[in-house]
CSV table of N, CA and C in Angstrom, one decimal:
chain,number,residue,atom,x,y,z
A,1,MET,N,-12.6,-45.1,-16.8
A,1,MET,CA,-11.2,-45.0,-16.6
A,1,MET,C,-10.8,-43.9,-16.9
A,2,GLN,N,-10.7,-43.2,-18.0
A,2,GLN,CA,-10.3,-41.7,-17.8
A,2,GLN,C,-10.3,-41.1,-17.4
A,3,SER,N,-11.4,-40.8,-16.6
A,3,SER,CA,-11.5,-39.4,-15.2
A,3,SER,C,-10.2,-39.8,-14.3
A,4,GLU,N,-9.9,-41.5,-14.7
A,4,GLU,CA,-8.6,-41.5,-13.1
A,4,GLU,C,-7.2,-41.2,-14.0
A,5,ILE,N,-7.5,-41.1,-14.9
A,5,ILE,CA,-6.0,-40.1,-16.1
A,5,ILE,C,-6.0,-39.5,-15.4
A,6,ASP,N,-7.2,-38.3,-15.9
A,6,ASP,CA,-7.4,-36.9,-16.1
A,6,ASP,C,-7.1,-36.2,-14.5
A,7,GLY,N,-7.7,-37.0,-13.4
A,7,GLY,CA,-7.8,-36.8,-12.5
A,7,GLY,C,-6.0,-35.7,-12.0
A,8,PRO,N,-4.8,-36.5,-11.8
A,8,PRO,CA,-4.1,-36.3,-11.1
A,8,PRO,C,-3.8,-35.0,-12.2
A,9,SER,N,-3.7,-34.9,-13.5
A,9,SER,CA,-3.5,-34.8,-14.2
A,9,SER,C,-3.8,-32.9,-14.0
A,10,GLU,N,-5.2,-32.8,-13.6
A,10,GLU,CA,-6.0,-32.2,-13.2
A,10,GLU,C,-5.8,-31.3,-11.8
A,11,THR,N,-5.6,-32.0,-11.2
A,11,THR,CA,-5.4,-32.4,-9.6
A,11,THR,C,-3.9,-30.8,-9.7
A,12,ASP,N,-2.6,-31.4,-10.2
A,12,ASP,CA,-1.7,-30.9,-11.0
A,12,ASP,C,-1.4,-29.1,-10.7
A,13,THR,N,-2.3,-29.0,-11.8
A,13,THR,CA,-3.1,-28.0,-12.8
A,13,THR,C,-3.2,-26.9,-12.2
A,14,LEU,N,-4.8,-27.1,-11.1
A,14,LEU,CA,-4.8,-26.5,-10.2
A,14,LEU,C,-4.6,-26.5,-8.8
A,15,LYS,N,-2.9,-27.7,-8.7
A,15,LYS,CA,-2.6,-27.0,-7.4
A,15,LYS,C,-1.4,-25.9,-7.3
A,16,GLN,N,-1.1,-26.1,-9.0
A,16,GLN,CA,0.1,-24.9,-9.9
A,16,GLN,C,-1.0,-23.5,-9.8
A,17,TYR,N,-1.6,-23.5,-10.5
A,17,TYR,CA,-2.6,-22.4,-10.1
A,17,TYR,C,-3.3,-21.8,-9.2
A,18,ILE,N,-3.3,-22.1,-7.9
A,18,ILE,CA,-3.4,-22.2,-6.2
A,18,ILE,C,-2.3,-21.4,-5.9
A,19,SER,N,-1.4,-22.1,-6.6
A,19,SER,CA,0.1,-21.9,-5.8
A,19,SER,C,0.6,-20.1,-6.3
A,20,GLU,N,0.6,-20.7,-7.7
A,20,GLU,CA,0.6,-18.8,-8.5
A,20,GLU,C,-0.3,-18.1,-7.7
A,21,LEU,N,-1.4,-18.5,-7.7
A,21,LEU,CA,-2.4,-17.3,-6.9
A,21,LEU,C,-2.2,-16.3,-5.8
A,22,GLU,N,-1.4,-17.7,-4.8
A,22,GLU,CA,-0.9,-16.9,-3.6
A,22,GLU,C,0.1,-16.7,-3.6
A,23,ALA,N,1.6,-17.1,-4.6
A,23,ALA,CA,2.6,-16.3,-4.6
A,23,ALA,C,1.9,-14.6,-4.9
A,24,GLU,N,1.3,-14.5,-6.2
A,24,GLU,CA,0.9,-12.7,-6.7
A,24,GLU,C,-0.3,-12.3,-5.4
A,25,ASN,N,-0.8,-13.0,-5.0
A,25,ASN,CA,-1.1,-12.1,-3.7
A,25,ASN,C,-0.5,-12.0,-2.5
A,26,ASN,N,0.6,-12.5,-2.3
A,26,ASN,CA,1.8,-11.9,-1.4
A,26,ASN,C,2.4,-10.8,-1.6
A,27,LYS,N,2.5,-10.7,-3.2
A,27,LYS,CA,2.9,-9.8,-4.0
A,27,LYS,C,2.4,-8.8,-3.7
A,28,ILE,N,1.2,-8.8,-3.7
A,28,ILE,CA,0.1,-7.5,-3.8
A,28,ILE,C,0.1,-7.1,-2.2
A,29,LYS,N,-0.1,-8.2,-1.2
A,29,LYS,CA,0.1,-7.8,0.3
A,29,LYS,C,0.9,-7.0,0.9
A,30,ALA,N,2.7,-7.6,0.0
A,30,ALA,CA,3.6,-6.9,0.1
A,30,ALA,C,3.6,-5.0,-0.4
A,31,GLU,N,3.2,-4.9,-0.9
A,31,GLU,CA,2.5,-3.6,-1.9
A,31,GLU,C,2.1,-2.5,-1.3
A,32,ASN,N,1.3,-3.2,-0.7
A,32,ASN,CA,0.1,-3.1,0.5
A,32,ASN,C,0.8,-2.4,1.4
A,33,VAL,N,1.7,-2.9,2.1
A,33,VAL,CA,2.8,-2.3,3.0
A,33,VAL,C,3.5,-1.5,2.6
A,34,GLU,N,4.2,-1.6,1.8
A,34,GLU,CA,4.8,0.0,1.1
A,34,GLU,C,3.7,1.0,1.3
A,35,LEU,N,3.1,0.6,0.0
A,35,LEU,CA,2.0,1.3,0.4
A,35,LEU,C,1.6,2.5,1.0
A,36,LYS,N,1.0,1.6,2.3
A,36,LYS,CA,0.5,2.4,3.2
A,36,LYS,C,1.8,3.1,4.1
A,37,ALA,N,3.0,2.4,4.2
A,37,ALA,CA,3.8,3.3,4.7
A,37,ALA,C,4.6,4.9,3.7
A,38,ARG,N,3.9,4.9,2.5
A,38,ARG,CA,4.9,5.7,2.0
A,38,ARG,C,3.2,6.8,2.7
A,39,VAL,N,2.2,6.5,2.8
A,39,VAL,CA,0.4,7.3,2.4
A,39,VAL,C,0.9,7.7,4.2
A,40,ALA,N,1.5,6.8,5.2
A,40,ALA,CA,2.0,7.9,6.5
A,40,ALA,C,2.9,8.5,6.3
A,41,LYS,N,4.3,8.2,6.1
A,41,LYS,CA,4.5,9.7,5.2
A,41,LYS,C,4.5,11.3,5.0
A,42,LEU,N,3.2,10.4,3.7
A,42,LEU,CA,3.6,11.8,2.9
A,42,LEU,C,2.1,12.5,4.5
A,43,GLU,N,1.1,11.9,5.0
A,43,GLU,CA,0.7,12.8,6.3
A,43,GLU,C,1.3,13.0,6.8
A,44,ASP,N,2.1,12.9,7.2
A,44,ASP,CA,3.6,13.4,8.5
A,44,ASP,C,3.9,14.3,8.0
A,45,LYS,N,4.5,14.5,6.4
A,45,LYS,CA,4.8,15.9,5.8
A,45,LYS,C,3.5,16.8,5.5
A,46,GLN,N,2.5,16.6,5.2
A,46,GLN,CA,1.4,17.5,5.2
A,46,GLN,C,0.8,18.3,6.5
A,47,SER,N,0.9,17.6,7.4
A,47,SER,CA,1.2,17.7,8.7
A,47,SER,C,1.8,18.7,9.2
A,48,GLN,N,3.1,18.1,8.8
A,48,GLN,CA,3.8,19.2,9.3
A,48,GLN,C,3.9,21.2,8.2
A,49,ASN,N,3.7,20.6,6.8
A,49,ASN,CA,3.0,21.9,5.8
A,49,ASN,C,2.6,22.2,7.2
A,50,GLU,N,1.3,21.8,7.7
A,50,GLU,CA,0.5,22.9,8.0
A,50,GLU,C,0.8,23.1,9.1
A,51,LEU,N,2.0,22.9,10.1
A,51,LEU,CA,2.1,23.8,11.0
A,51,LEU,C,2.5,24.6,10.6
A,52,ILE,N,3.6,24.1,9.4
A,52,ILE,CA,4.4,25.8,9.6
A,52,ILE,C,4.5,26.7,8.9
A,53,LYS,N,3.1,26.3,8.7
A,53,LYS,CA,2.5,27.4,7.4
A,53,LYS,C,1.2,28.5,8.7
A,54,ASN,N,1.1,27.2,9.7
A,54,ASN,CA,0.3,28.1,10.8
A,54,ASN,C,0.6,29.2,11.4
A,55,LEU,N,2.7,28.7,12.3
A,55,LEU,CA,3.5,29.3,12.2
A,55,LEU,C,3.9,30.5,12.0
A,56,LEU,N,4.2,30.0,10.3
A,56,LEU,CA,4.1,31.7,9.5
A,56,LEU,C,3.0,32.3,9.3
A,57,SER,N,2.1,32.2,9.3
A,57,SER,CA,0.3,33.0,9.9
A,57,SER,C,0.8,33.6,11.4
A,58,VAL,N,0.7,33.3,11.7
A,58,VAL,CA,0.7,33.6,13.5
A,58,VAL,C,1.7,34.4,13.1
A,59,SER,N,3.4,34.4,13.4
A,59,SER,CA,4.2,35.2,12.8
A,59,SER,C,4.5,36.2,12.2
A,60,MET,N,3.6,36.4,10.6
A,60,MET,CA,3.2,37.0,10.6
A,60,MET,C,2.1,38.7,10.7
A,61,LYS,N,1.8,37.6,11.5
A,61,LYS,CA,-0.1,38.6,12.2
A,61,LYS,C,1.2,39.3,13.7
A,62,ASN,N,2.1,38.7,13.8
A,62,ASN,CA,2.8,39.1,15.0
A,62,ASN,C,3.5,40.5,14.6
A,63,MET,N,4.4,40.8,13.5
A,63,MET,CA,4.5,41.6,13.1
A,63,MET,C,4.1,42.9,11.9
A,64,ILE,N,3.2,42.4,11.8
A,64,ILE,CA,2.4,43.6,11.9
A,64,ILE,C,1.6,44.7,12.7
A,65,MET,N,1.6,43.4,13.4
A,65,MET,CA,1.3,43.7,14.9
A,65,MET,C,2.2,45.2,15.6
A,66,TYR,N,3.7,44.8,15.5
A,66,TYR,CA,4.5,45.8,16.2
A,66,TYR,C,5.3,46.3,14.9
């Protein structure tokens, strides 16, 4: 009889815990999307900086030659 009394309470506690974990998981997923976007933006800036560096290097070489 005691297990029947404890049953619903334990089930409710587990359901609430699962809901909390799902909410935390969703928050982490959203943060992950934001971080991936920031990484992509930084990678793009890095590529642009490398291109500018290469262009300046070529430009400097051309100036020295002439």
